[in-house]
């Protein structure tokens, strides 16, 4: 059974009396461990698609199955629980909690799971921050970190709970090309070492080429779906 | 004449005046609490608006609405505790001054106006008295008001659409 399955997913936004279709019938299957990029011009529906997969939004029509659960059938509470245990998010603008340190931002996600002791939690968070190259910067607040470092914290926060899938919406858009490469390399490393499935959207061809599957979205529909090496 | 006796800042007055005074104190207290509540509601709404993307991220991390409400209520409790402590400190300073120095009405209004003629027993110096239970009552009431006032704006913040919150639409 695939990890993620979308069947004829449509999303229509209502703007006053006008209906604006963002997704016009997307069929997609993603297996566990895939490293997939979704690309396409602005307004093609990349963010909407990631939000649907991430249980942050619901489709107007169609069906989404994640890890054997039909998302459209889940209640608000069940959707929150699915996000808590199965999905990690990385956003373009990092969305870290400014009053918490790098360590606390990552710890916050694992604390919600609540299956580890204080000692285990601390070790896990410190190890992960070391893995993403933030050793020695654990006690810095987001305001004291560079863009690349903030995104590393966001990656660690997404990974710490060992989710089934990580969704990254333009994770390198606010970074310079060198930092963007570093961030994408960390994502590749985590995908290979932990087997976490990654789906990320991007505009950057240099970032895009690192993926192993390429989904081109155009006018709310998948116009091509290719696999690389 | 409604005044029965007054001397050296200590006056004993007839019960209707005491009742009116108590009602006035109650009225002022209600207004103060209402202002406090409006302040806290305003503070929580502004905080929620400023932290819209943070709330969205909390939802993306899988926090349920009541958990987000709880976060805001804890914050309001903190505001209540600090506000209560600050209020008690200011109250302590004010009451200390009233206990030690008193409020000399003769010095304020001079001798040209005899308030007693108008039925108001404001003569000489009025001294404050320590009423410690009031301090603890007002302190805990402040915290209670802060928590209660935070529920609706916190629920409003937690109920927001996560996509709208994350992307600050």
mmCIF file of N, CA, C and O in Angstrom, chain B residues 66-165:
data_model
loop_
_atom_site.group_PDB
_atom_site.id
_atom_site.type_symbol
_atom_site.label_atom_id
_atom_site.label_comp_id
_atom_site.label_asym_id
_atom_site.label_seq_id
_atom_site.Cartn_x
_atom_site.Cartn_y
_atom_site.Cartn_z
ATOM 1 N N UNK B 66 -7.959 23.231 22.107
ATOM 2 C CA UNK B 66 -7.985 23.477 23.558
ATOM 3 C C UNK B 66 -6.564 23.617 24.114
ATOM 4 O O UNK B 66 -6.332 24.326 25.090
ATOM 5 N N UNK B 67 -5.606 22.956 23.456
ATOM 6 C CA UNK B 67 -4.210 23.081 23.917
ATOM 7 C C UNK B 67 -3.679 24.490 23.628
ATOM 8 O O UNK B 67 -2.927 25.051 24.425
ATOM 9 N N UNK B 68 -4.096 25.043 22.476
ATOM 10 C CA UNK B 68 -3.679 26.414 22.142
ATOM 11 C C UNK B 68 -4.377 27.408 23.088
ATOM 12 O O UNK B 68 -3.752 28.355 23.576
ATOM 13 N N UNK B 69 -5.655 27.150 23.372
ATOM 14 C CA UNK B 69 -6.386 27.989 24.336
ATOM 15 C C UNK B 69 -5.653 27.962 25.683
ATOM 16 O O UNK B 69 -5.451 28.987 26.327
ATOM 17 N N UNK B 70 -5.197 26.767 26.070
ATOM 18 C CA UNK B 70 -4.482 26.595 27.329
ATOM 19 C C UNK B 70 -3.200 27.441 27.359
ATOM 20 O O UNK B 70 -2.897 28.089 28.370
ATOM 21 N N UNK B 71 -2.476 27.458 26.221
ATOM 22 C CA UNK B 71 -1.239 28.259 26.131
ATOM 23 C C UNK B 71 -1.552 29.732 26.420
ATOM 24 O O UNK B 71 -0.871 30.388 27.212
ATOM 25 N N UNK B 72 -2.617 30.229 25.787
ATOM 26 C CA UNK B 72 -2.981 31.633 25.983
ATOM 27 C C UNK B 72 -3.475 31.889 27.408
ATOM 28 O O UNK B 72 -3.239 32.951 27.971
ATOM 29 N N UNK B 73 -4.164 30.899 27.970
ATOM 30 C CA UNK B 73 -4.657 31.084 29.347
ATOM 31 C C UNK B 73 -3.500 31.119 30.337
ATOM 32 O O UNK B 73 -3.521 31.885 31.309
ATOM 33 N N UNK B 74 -2.492 30.291 30.083
ATOM 34 C CA UNK B 74 -1.300 30.303 30.953
ATOM 35 C C UNK B 74 -0.633 31.678 30.868
ATOM 36 O O UNK B 74 -0.224 32.257 31.877
ATOM 37 N N UNK B 75 -0.573 32.194 29.630
ATOM 38 C CA UNK B 75 0.023 33.513 29.432
ATOM 39 C C UNK B 75 -0.783 34.576 30.192
ATOM 40 O O UNK B 75 -0.210 35.447 30.858
ATOM 41 N N UNK B 76 -2.131 34.480 30.094
ATOM 42 C CA UNK B 76 -2.994 35.444 30.794
ATOM 43 C C UNK B 76 -2.823 35.316 32.309
ATOM 44 O O UNK B 76 -2.845 36.321 33.029
ATOM 45 N N UNK B 77 -2.633 34.082 32.779
ATOM 46 C CA UNK B 77 -2.408 33.875 34.215
ATOM 47 C C UNK B 77 -1.120 34.598 34.638
ATOM 48 O O UNK B 77 -1.081 35.256 35.687
ATOM 49 N N UNK B 78 -0.102 34.484 33.804
ATOM 50 C CA UNK B 78 1.168 35.180 34.069
ATOM 51 C C UNK B 78 0.948 36.683 34.153
ATOM 52 O O UNK B 78 1.434 37.345 35.076
ATOM 53 N N UNK B 79 0.167 37.195 33.177
ATOM 54 C CA UNK B 79 -0.132 38.641 33.174
ATOM 55 C C UNK B 79 -0.874 39.001 34.463
ATOM 56 O O UNK B 79 -0.575 39.998 35.110
ATOM 57 N N UNK B 80 -1.834 38.135 34.833
ATOM 58 C CA UNK B 80 -2.619 38.364 36.055
ATOM 59 C C UNK B 80 -1.743 38.389 37.292
ATOM 60 O O UNK B 80 -1.896 39.261 38.155
ATOM 61 N N UNK B 81 -0.798 37.444 37.380
ATOM 62 C CA UNK B 81 0.091 37.371 38.548
ATOM 63 C C UNK B 81 0.975 38.626 38.628
ATOM 64 O O UNK B 81 1.051 39.287 39.663
ATOM 65 N N UNK B 82 1.614 38.956 37.500
ATOM 66 C CA UNK B 82 2.488 40.137 37.510
ATOM 67 C C UNK B 82 1.692 41.420 37.759
ATOM 68 O O UNK B 82 2.115 42.286 38.518
ATOM 69 N N UNK B 83 0.509 41.515 37.109
ATOM 70 C CA UNK B 83 -0.351 42.681 37.310
ATOM 71 C C UNK B 83 -0.806 42.775 38.751
ATOM 72 O O UNK B 83 -0.787 43.861 39.344
ATOM 73 N N UNK B 84 -1.192 41.617 39.323
ATOM 74 C CA UNK B 84 -1.641 41.578 40.719
ATOM 75 C C UNK B 84 -0.532 41.988 41.664
ATOM 76 O O UNK B 84 -0.753 42.777 42.594
ATOM 77 N N UNK B 85 0.675 41.478 41.416
ATOM 78 C CA UNK B 85 1.818 41.827 42.271
ATOM 79 C C UNK B 85 2.135 43.319 42.177
ATOM 80 O O UNK B 85 2.379 43.972 43.185
ATOM 81 N N UNK B 86 2.102 43.818 40.923
ATOM 82 C CA UNK B 86 2.388 45.248 40.724
ATOM 83 C C UNK B 86 1.323 46.086 41.423
ATOM 84 O O UNK B 86 1.639 47.094 42.079
ATOM 85 N N UNK B 87 0.059 45.655 41.291
ATOM 86 C CA UNK B 87 -1.041 46.375 41.937
ATOM 87 C C UNK B 87 -0.896 46.368 43.453
ATOM 88 O O UNK B 87 -1.094 47.391 44.112
ATOM 89 N N UNK B 88 -0.533 45.198 43.994
ATOM 90 C CA UNK B 88 -0.357 45.077 45.450
ATOM 91 C C UNK B 88 0.790 45.978 45.925
ATOM 92 O O UNK B 88 0.694 46.612 46.973
ATOM 93 N N UNK B 89 1.855 46.009 45.138
ATOM 94 C CA UNK B 89 3.013 46.839 45.499
ATOM 95 C C UNK B 89 2.628 48.315 45.526
ATOM 96 O O UNK B 89 2.923 49.037 46.491
ATOM 97 N N UNK B 90 1.923 48.746 44.467
ATOM 98 C CA UNK B 90 1.479 50.146 44.415
ATOM 99 C C UNK B 90 0.493 50.428 45.550
ATOM 100 O O UNK B 90 0.542 51.498 46.184
ATOM 101 N N UNK B 91 -0.407 49.469 45.786
ATOM 102 C CA UNK B 91 -1.371 49.594 46.885
ATOM 103 C C UNK B 91 -0.666 49.704 48.219
ATOM 104 O O UNK B 91 -1.022 50.517 49.069
ATOM 105 N N UNK B 92 0.371 48.897 48.402
ATOM 106 C CA UNK B 92 1.159 48.900 49.642
ATOM 107 C C UNK B 92 1.778 50.277 49.863
ATOM 108 O O UNK B 92 1.713 50.839 50.966
ATOM 109 N N UNK B 93 2.352 50.823 48.777
ATOM 110 C CA UNK B 93 2.986 52.152 48.890
ATOM 111 C C UNK B 93 1.936 53.209 49.247
ATOM 112 O O UNK B 93 2.128 54.030 50.144
ATOM 113 N N UNK B 94 0.794 53.145 48.524
ATOM 114 C CA UNK B 94 -0.277 54.118 48.751
ATOM 115 C C UNK B 94 -0.841 54.034 50.153
ATOM 116 O O UNK B 94 -0.984 55.064 50.838
ATOM 117 N N UNK B 95 -1.121 52.808 50.613
ATOM 118 C CA UNK B 95 -1.709 52.639 51.955
ATOM 119 C C UNK B 95 -0.691 53.041 53.020
ATOM 120 O O UNK B 95 -1.044 53.682 54.017
ATOM 121 N N UNK B 96 0.602 52.683 52.803
ATOM 122 C CA UNK B 96 1.650 53.081 53.762
ATOM 123 C C UNK B 96 1.647 54.591 53.948
ATOM 124 O O UNK B 96 1.730 55.104 55.062
ATOM 125 N N UNK B 97 1.553 55.287 52.814
ATOM 126 C CA UNK B 97 1.571 56.749 52.871
ATOM 127 C C UNK B 97 0.348 57.263 53.629
ATOM 128 O O UNK B 97 0.435 58.164 54.450
ATOM 129 N N UNK B 98 -0.804 56.653 53.356
ATOM 130 C CA UNK B 98 -2.043 57.084 54.020
ATOM 131 C C UNK B 98 -2.014 56.768 55.516
ATOM 132 O O UNK B 98 -2.521 57.531 56.326
ATOM 133 N N UNK B 99 -1.401 55.623 55.850
ATOM 134 C CA UNK B 99 -1.321 55.237 57.269
ATOM 135 C C UNK B 99 -0.380 56.187 58.023
ATOM 136 O O UNK B 99 -0.693 56.640 59.120
ATOM 137 N N UNK B 100 0.742 56.491 57.410
ATOM 138 C CA UNK B 100 1.749 57.310 58.099
ATOM 139 C C UNK B 100 1.455 58.807 58.047
ATOM 140 O O UNK B 100 1.618 59.506 59.036
ATOM 141 N N UNK B 101 1.048 59.287 56.877
ATOM 142 C CA UNK B 101 0.868 60.734 56.723
ATOM 143 C C UNK B 101 -0.599 61.157 56.728
ATOM 144 O O UNK B 101 -0.912 62.268 57.148
ATOM 145 N N UNK B 102 -1.438 60.314 56.191
ATOM 146 C CA UNK B 102 -2.858 60.646 56.112
ATOM 147 C C UNK B 102 -3.130 61.669 55.034
ATOM 148 O O UNK B 102 -2.213 62.214 54.409
ATOM 149 N N UNK B 103 -4.407 61.947 54.848
ATOM 150 C CA UNK B 103 -4.801 62.935 53.849
ATOM 151 C C UNK B 103 -5.423 64.100 54.598
ATOM 152 O O UNK B 103 -6.508 63.986 55.181
ATOM 153 N N UNK B 104 -4.689 65.225 54.592
ATOM 154 C CA UNK B 104 -5.125 66.372 55.380
ATOM 155 C C UNK B 104 -6.053 67.251 54.541
ATOM 156 O O UNK B 104 -5.601 68.013 53.694
ATOM 157 N N UNK B 105 -7.351 67.151 54.802
ATOM 158 C CA UNK B 105 -8.322 67.911 54.027
ATOM 159 C C UNK B 105 -8.286 69.392 54.362
ATOM 160 O O UNK B 105 -8.561 70.227 53.509
ATOM 161 N N UNK B 106 -7.943 69.697 55.565
ATOM 162 C CA UNK B 106 -7.859 71.106 55.941
ATOM 163 C C UNK B 106 -6.731 71.773 55.155
ATOM 164 O O UNK B 106 -6.884 72.890 54.661
ATOM 165 N N UNK B 107 -5.648 71.035 55.005
ATOM 166 C CA UNK B 107 -4.514 71.571 54.249
ATOM 167 C C UNK B 107 -4.878 71.724 52.771
ATOM 168 O O UNK B 107 -4.443 72.660 52.109
ATOM 169 N N UNK B 108 -5.696 70.799 52.295
ATOM 170 C CA UNK B 108 -6.065 70.837 50.874
ATOM 171 C C UNK B 108 -7.052 71.974 50.602
ATOM 172 O O UNK B 108 -6.865 72.776 49.696
ATOM 173 N N UNK B 109 -8.117 72.039 51.406
ATOM 174 C CA UNK B 109 -9.182 73.012 51.125
ATOM 175 C C UNK B 109 -9.058 74.303 51.939
ATOM 176 O O UNK B 109 -9.778 75.266 51.690
ATOM 177 N N UNK B 110 -8.198 74.292 52.941
ATOM 178 C CA UNK B 110 -8.059 75.477 53.778
ATOM 179 C C UNK B 110 -9.221 75.600 54.753
ATOM 180 O O UNK B 110 -10.042 74.697 54.874
ATOM 181 N N UNK B 111 -9.285 76.727 55.405
ATOM 182 C CA UNK B 111 -10.327 76.914 56.418
ATOM 183 C C UNK B 111 -11.581 77.585 55.873
ATOM 184 O O UNK B 111 -12.585 77.705 56.553
ATOM 185 N N UNK B 112 -11.489 78.013 54.611
ATOM 186 C CA UNK B 112 -12.588 78.832 54.082
ATOM 187 C C UNK B 112 -13.866 78.048 53.820
ATOM 188 O O UNK B 112 -14.944 78.605 53.719
ATOM 189 N N UNK B 113 -13.726 76.690 53.706
ATOM 190 C CA UNK B 113 -14.916 75.902 53.420
ATOM 191 C C UNK B 113 -15.139 74.884 54.533
ATOM 192 O O UNK B 113 -14.257 74.074 54.824
ATOM 193 N N UNK B 114 -16.275 74.967 55.145
ATOM 194 C CA UNK B 114 -16.593 74.007 56.200
ATOM 195 C C UNK B 114 -17.485 72.924 55.604
ATOM 196 O O UNK B 114 -18.686 73.125 55.401
ATOM 197 N N UNK B 115 -16.836 71.798 55.246
ATOM 198 C CA UNK B 115 -17.561 70.694 54.603
ATOM 199 C C UNK B 115 -18.698 70.183 55.492
ATOM 200 O O UNK B 115 -19.713 69.714 54.984
ATOM 201 N N UNK B 116 -18.482 70.270 56.786
ATOM 202 C CA UNK B 116 -19.484 69.746 57.717
ATOM 203 C C UNK B 116 -20.839 70.429 57.529
ATOM 204 O O UNK B 116 -21.881 69.824 57.705
ATOM 205 N N UNK B 117 -20.791 71.685 57.110
ATOM 206 C CA UNK B 117 -22.032 72.413 56.890
ATOM 207 C C UNK B 117 -22.868 71.792 55.781
ATOM 208 O O UNK B 117 -24.073 71.941 55.728
ATOM 209 N N UNK B 118 -22.162 71.141 54.864
ATOM 210 C CA UNK B 118 -22.839 70.507 53.729
ATOM 211 C C UNK B 118 -23.111 69.022 53.982
ATOM 212 O O UNK B 118 -23.473 68.280 53.078
ATOM 213 N N UNK B 119 -22.883 68.604 55.185
ATOM 214 C CA UNK B 119 -23.180 67.214 55.534
ATOM 215 C C UNK B 119 -22.092 66.245 55.135
ATOM 216 O O UNK B 119 -22.299 65.041 55.127
ATOM 217 N N UNK B 120 -20.929 66.760 54.770
ATOM 218 C CA UNK B 120 -19.835 65.868 54.389
ATOM 219 C C UNK B 120 -18.772 65.878 55.478
ATOM 220 O O UNK B 120 -18.234 66.950 55.790
ATOM 221 N N UNK B 121 -18.509 64.753 56.075
ATOM 222 C CA UNK B 121 -17.591 64.732 57.228
ATOM 223 C C UNK B 121 -16.123 64.742 56.817
ATOM 224 O O UNK B 121 -15.352 63.867 57.190
ATOM 225 N N UNK B 122 -15.734 65.666 55.980
ATOM 226 C CA UNK B 122 -14.333 65.728 55.561
ATOM 227 C C UNK B 122 -13.650 66.883 56.293
ATOM 228 O O UNK B 122 -13.697 68.019 55.869
ATOM 229 N N UNK B 123 -13.085 66.573 57.373
ATOM 230 C CA UNK B 123 -12.394 67.582 58.167
ATOM 231 C C UNK B 123 -11.109 66.986 58.713
ATOM 232 O O UNK B 123 -11.014 65.790 58.927
ATOM 233 N N UNK B 124 -10.170 67.837 58.892
ATOM 234 C CA UNK B 124 -8.918 67.389 59.491
ATOM 235 C C UNK B 124 -8.215 66.359 58.591
ATOM 236 O O UNK B 124 -8.281 66.470 57.378
ATOM 237 N N UNK B 125 -7.604 65.352 59.200
ATOM 238 C CA UNK B 125 -6.812 64.389 58.422
ATOM 239 C C UNK B 125 -7.461 63.006 58.470
ATOM 240 O O UNK B 125 -7.858 62.556 59.538
ATOM 241 N N UNK B 126 -7.551 62.406 57.308
ATOM 242 C CA UNK B 126 -8.083 61.031 57.262
ATOM 243 C C UNK B 126 -6.901 60.077 57.091
ATOM 244 O O UNK B 126 -6.078 60.270 56.186
ATOM 245 N N UNK B 127 -6.821 59.103 57.953
ATOM 246 C CA UNK B 127 -5.713 58.140 57.888
ATOM 247 C C UNK B 127 -6.196 56.816 57.305
ATOM 248 O O UNK B 127 -7.358 56.446 57.474
ATOM 249 N N UNK B 128 -5.286 56.139 56.643
ATOM 250 C CA UNK B 128 -5.610 54.818 56.100
ATOM 251 C C UNK B 128 -5.421 53.751 57.166
ATOM 252 O O UNK B 128 -4.785 53.991 58.197
ATOM 253 N N UNK B 129 -5.999 52.599 56.920
ATOM 254 C CA UNK B 129 -5.775 51.455 57.823
ATOM 255 C C UNK B 129 -5.346 50.249 56.968
ATOM 256 O O UNK B 129 -5.718 50.141 55.806
ATOM 257 N N UNK B 130 -4.555 49.405 57.557
ATOM 258 C CA UNK B 130 -4.115 48.204 56.841
ATOM 259 C C UNK B 130 -5.249 47.177 56.821
ATOM 260 O O UNK B 130 -5.841 46.908 57.855
ATOM 261 N N UNK B 131 -5.524 46.670 55.641
ATOM 262 C CA UNK B 131 -6.546 45.646 55.513
ATOM 263 C C UNK B 131 -5.961 44.525 54.633
ATOM 264 O O UNK B 131 -6.161 44.494 53.415
ATOM 265 N N UNK B 132 -5.184 43.674 55.286
ATOM 266 C CA UNK B 132 -4.426 42.665 54.521
ATOM 267 C C UNK B 132 -5.302 41.696 53.711
ATOM 268 O O UNK B 132 -4.945 41.345 52.586
ATOM 269 N N UNK B 133 -6.438 41.262 54.232
ATOM 270 C CA UNK B 133 -7.259 40.343 53.419
ATOM 271 C C UNK B 133 -7.660 40.951 52.065
ATOM 272 O O UNK B 133 -7.767 40.238 51.077
ATOM 273 N N UNK B 134 -7.841 42.295 52.044
ATOM 274 C CA UNK B 134 -8.207 42.940 50.770
ATOM 275 C C UNK B 134 -7.103 42.756 49.730
ATOM 276 O O UNK B 134 -7.370 42.539 48.550
ATOM 277 N N UNK B 135 -5.842 42.840 50.197
ATOM 278 C CA UNK B 135 -4.713 42.653 49.276
ATOM 279 C C UNK B 135 -4.782 41.281 48.606
ATOM 280 O O UNK B 135 -4.689 41.169 47.381
ATOM 281 N N UNK B 136 -4.946 40.234 49.420
ATOM 282 C CA UNK B 136 -4.972 38.879 48.844
ATOM 283 C C UNK B 136 -6.234 38.681 48.004
ATOM 284 O O UNK B 136 -6.191 38.075 46.934
ATOM 285 N N UNK B 137 -7.359 39.291 48.460
ATOM 286 C CA UNK B 137 -8.608 39.169 47.701
ATOM 287 C C UNK B 137 -8.441 39.785 46.310
ATOM 288 O O UNK B 137 -8.755 39.165 45.288
ATOM 289 N N UNK B 138 -7.903 41.000 46.264
ATOM 290 C CA UNK B 138 -7.735 41.701 44.982
ATOM 291 C C UNK B 138 -6.708 40.979 44.101
ATOM 292 O O UNK B 138 -6.898 40.856 42.891
ATOM 293 N N UNK B 139 -5.651 40.448 44.731
ATOM 294 C CA UNK B 139 -4.614 39.735 43.978
ATOM 295 C C UNK B 139 -5.216 38.512 43.261
ATOM 296 O O UNK B 139 -5.057 38.347 42.048
ATOM 297 N N UNK B 140 -5.950 37.694 44.013
ATOM 298 C CA UNK B 140 -6.529 36.484 43.408
ATOM 299 C C UNK B 140 -7.680 36.823 42.452
ATOM 300 O O UNK B 140 -7.851 36.155 41.441
ATOM 301 N N UNK B 141 -8.409 37.885 42.778
ATOM 302 C CA UNK B 141 -9.479 38.310 41.877
ATOM 303 C C UNK B 141 -8.880 38.751 40.531
ATOM 304 O O UNK B 141 -9.423 38.438 39.469
ATOM 305 N N UNK B 142 -7.744 39.434 40.596
ATOM 306 C CA UNK B 142 -7.048 39.880 39.375
ATOM 307 C C UNK B 142 -6.663 38.696 38.508
ATOM 308 O O UNK B 142 -6.861 38.708 37.289
ATOM 309 N N UNK B 143 -6.129 37.646 39.132
ATOM 310 C CA UNK B 143 -5.726 36.451 38.379
ATOM 311 C C UNK B 143 -6.974 35.787 37.768
ATOM 312 O O UNK B 143 -6.982 35.421 36.588
ATOM 313 N N UNK B 144 -8.020 35.693 38.575
ATOM 314 C CA UNK B 144 -9.261 35.076 38.103
ATOM 315 C C UNK B 144 -9.823 35.845 36.906
ATOM 316 O O UNK B 144 -10.171 35.258 35.872
ATOM 317 N N UNK B 145 -9.853 37.178 37.029
ATOM 318 C CA UNK B 145 -10.371 38.024 35.940
ATOM 319 C C UNK B 145 -9.508 37.842 34.687
ATOM 320 O O UNK B 145 -10.022 37.737 33.572
ATOM 321 N N UNK B 146 -8.183 37.766 34.882
ATOM 322 C CA UNK B 146 -7.264 37.592 33.743
ATOM 323 C C UNK B 146 -7.559 36.279 33.015
ATOM 324 O O UNK B 146 -7.630 36.242 31.783
ATOM 325 N N UNK B 147 -7.748 35.199 33.769
ATOM 326 C CA UNK B 147 -8.009 33.893 33.153
ATOM 327 C C UNK B 147 -9.345 33.909 32.416
ATOM 328 O O UNK B 147 -9.426 33.521 31.248
ATOM 329 N N UNK B 148 -10.377 34.407 33.098
ATOM 330 C CA UNK B 148 -11.717 34.436 32.489
ATOM 331 C C UNK B 148 -11.712 35.304 31.224
ATOM 332 O O UNK B 148 -12.263 34.920 30.190
ATOM 333 N N UNK B 149 -11.034 36.466 31.315
ATOM 334 C CA UNK B 149 -11.017 37.379 30.164
ATOM 335 C C UNK B 149 -10.262 36.797 28.975
ATOM 336 O O UNK B 149 -10.465 37.230 27.849
ATOM 337 N N UNK B 150 -9.370 35.853 29.230
ATOM 338 C CA UNK B 150 -8.545 35.325 28.135
ATOM 339 C C UNK B 150 -9.248 34.229 27.343
ATOM 340 O O UNK B 150 -8.851 33.921 26.225
ATOM 341 N N UNK B 151 -10.304 33.637 27.920
ATOM 342 C CA UNK B 151 -10.911 32.463 27.277
ATOM 343 C C UNK B 151 -11.430 32.767 25.866
ATOM 344 O O UNK B 151 -11.062 32.076 24.911
ATOM 345 N N UNK B 152 -12.247 33.817 25.740
ATOM 346 C CA UNK B 152 -12.859 34.101 24.426
ATOM 347 C C UNK B 152 -11.800 34.487 23.378
ATOM 348 O O UNK B 152 -11.750 33.870 22.313
ATOM 349 N N UNK B 153 -10.902 35.464 23.666
ATOM 350 C CA UNK B 153 -9.897 35.766 22.630
ATOM 351 C C UNK B 153 -8.974 34.585 22.331
ATOM 352 O O UNK B 153 -8.545 34.406 21.191
ATOM 353 N N UNK B 154 -8.684 33.764 23.350
ATOM 354 C CA UNK B 154 -7.817 32.599 23.122
ATOM 355 C C UNK B 154 -8.518 31.590 22.214
ATOM 356 O O UNK B 154 -7.910 31.031 21.305
ATOM 357 N N UNK B 155 -9.814 31.398 22.446
ATOM 358 C CA UNK B 155 -10.570 30.473 21.606
ATOM 359 C C UNK B 155 -10.637 31.023 20.174
ATOM 360 O O UNK B 155 -10.482 30.282 19.214
ATOM 361 N N UNK B 156 -10.819 32.334 20.077
ATOM 362 C CA UNK B 156 -10.858 32.984 18.760
ATOM 363 C C UNK B 156 -9.535 32.738 18.009
ATOM 364 O O UNK B 156 -9.531 32.427 16.819
ATOM 365 N N UNK B 157 -8.426 32.870 18.748
ATOM 366 C CA UNK B 157 -7.108 32.667 18.132
ATOM 367 C C UNK B 157 -6.912 31.210 17.730
ATOM 368 O O UNK B 157 -6.438 30.912 16.632
ATOM 369 N N UNK B 158 -7.318 30.307 18.607
ATOM 370 C CA UNK B 158 -7.098 28.878 18.361
ATOM 371 C C UNK B 158 -8.000 28.344 17.262
ATOM 372 O O UNK B 158 -7.684 27.339 16.624
ATOM 373 N N UNK B 159 -9.117 29.027 17.041
ATOM 374 C CA UNK B 159 -10.115 28.553 16.080
ATOM 375 C C UNK B 159 -9.773 28.965 14.648
ATOM 376 O O UNK B 159 -10.432 28.559 13.701
ATOM 377 N N UNK B 160 -8.753 29.772 14.491
ATOM 378 C CA UNK B 160 -8.410 30.290 13.159
ATOM 379 C C UNK B 160 -7.947 29.185 12.225
ATOM 380 O O UNK B 160 -7.363 28.197 12.650
ATOM 381 N N UNK B 161 -8.188 29.407 10.938
ATOM 382 C CA UNK B 161 -7.778 28.453 9.914
ATOM 383 C C UNK B 161 -6.241 28.367 9.886
ATOM 384 O O UNK B 161 -5.579 29.401 9.752
ATOM 385 N N UNK B 162 -5.670 27.168 10.020
ATOM 386 C CA UNK B 162 -4.202 27.072 10.086
ATOM 387 C C UNK B 162 -3.494 27.605 8.842
ATOM 388 O O UNK B 162 -2.445 28.243 8.950
ATOM 389 N N UNK B 163 -4.084 27.373 7.670
ATOM 390 C CA UNK B 163 -3.446 27.845 6.424
ATOM 391 C C UNK B 163 -3.399 29.378 6.436
ATOM 392 O O UNK B 163 -2.359 29.982 6.153
ATOM 393 N N UNK B 164 -4.530 29.967 6.822
ATOM 394 C CA UNK B 164 -4.621 31.430 6.894
ATOM 395 C C UNK B 164 -3.588 31.971 7.889
ATOM 396 O O UNK B 164 -2.937 32.971 7.646
ATOM 397 N N UNK B 165 -3.441 31.260 9.012
ATOM 398 C CA UNK B 165 -2.515 31.708 10.053
ATOM 399 C C UNK B 165 -1.056 31.576 9.610
ATOM 400 O O UNK B 165 -0.271 32.498 9.785
#
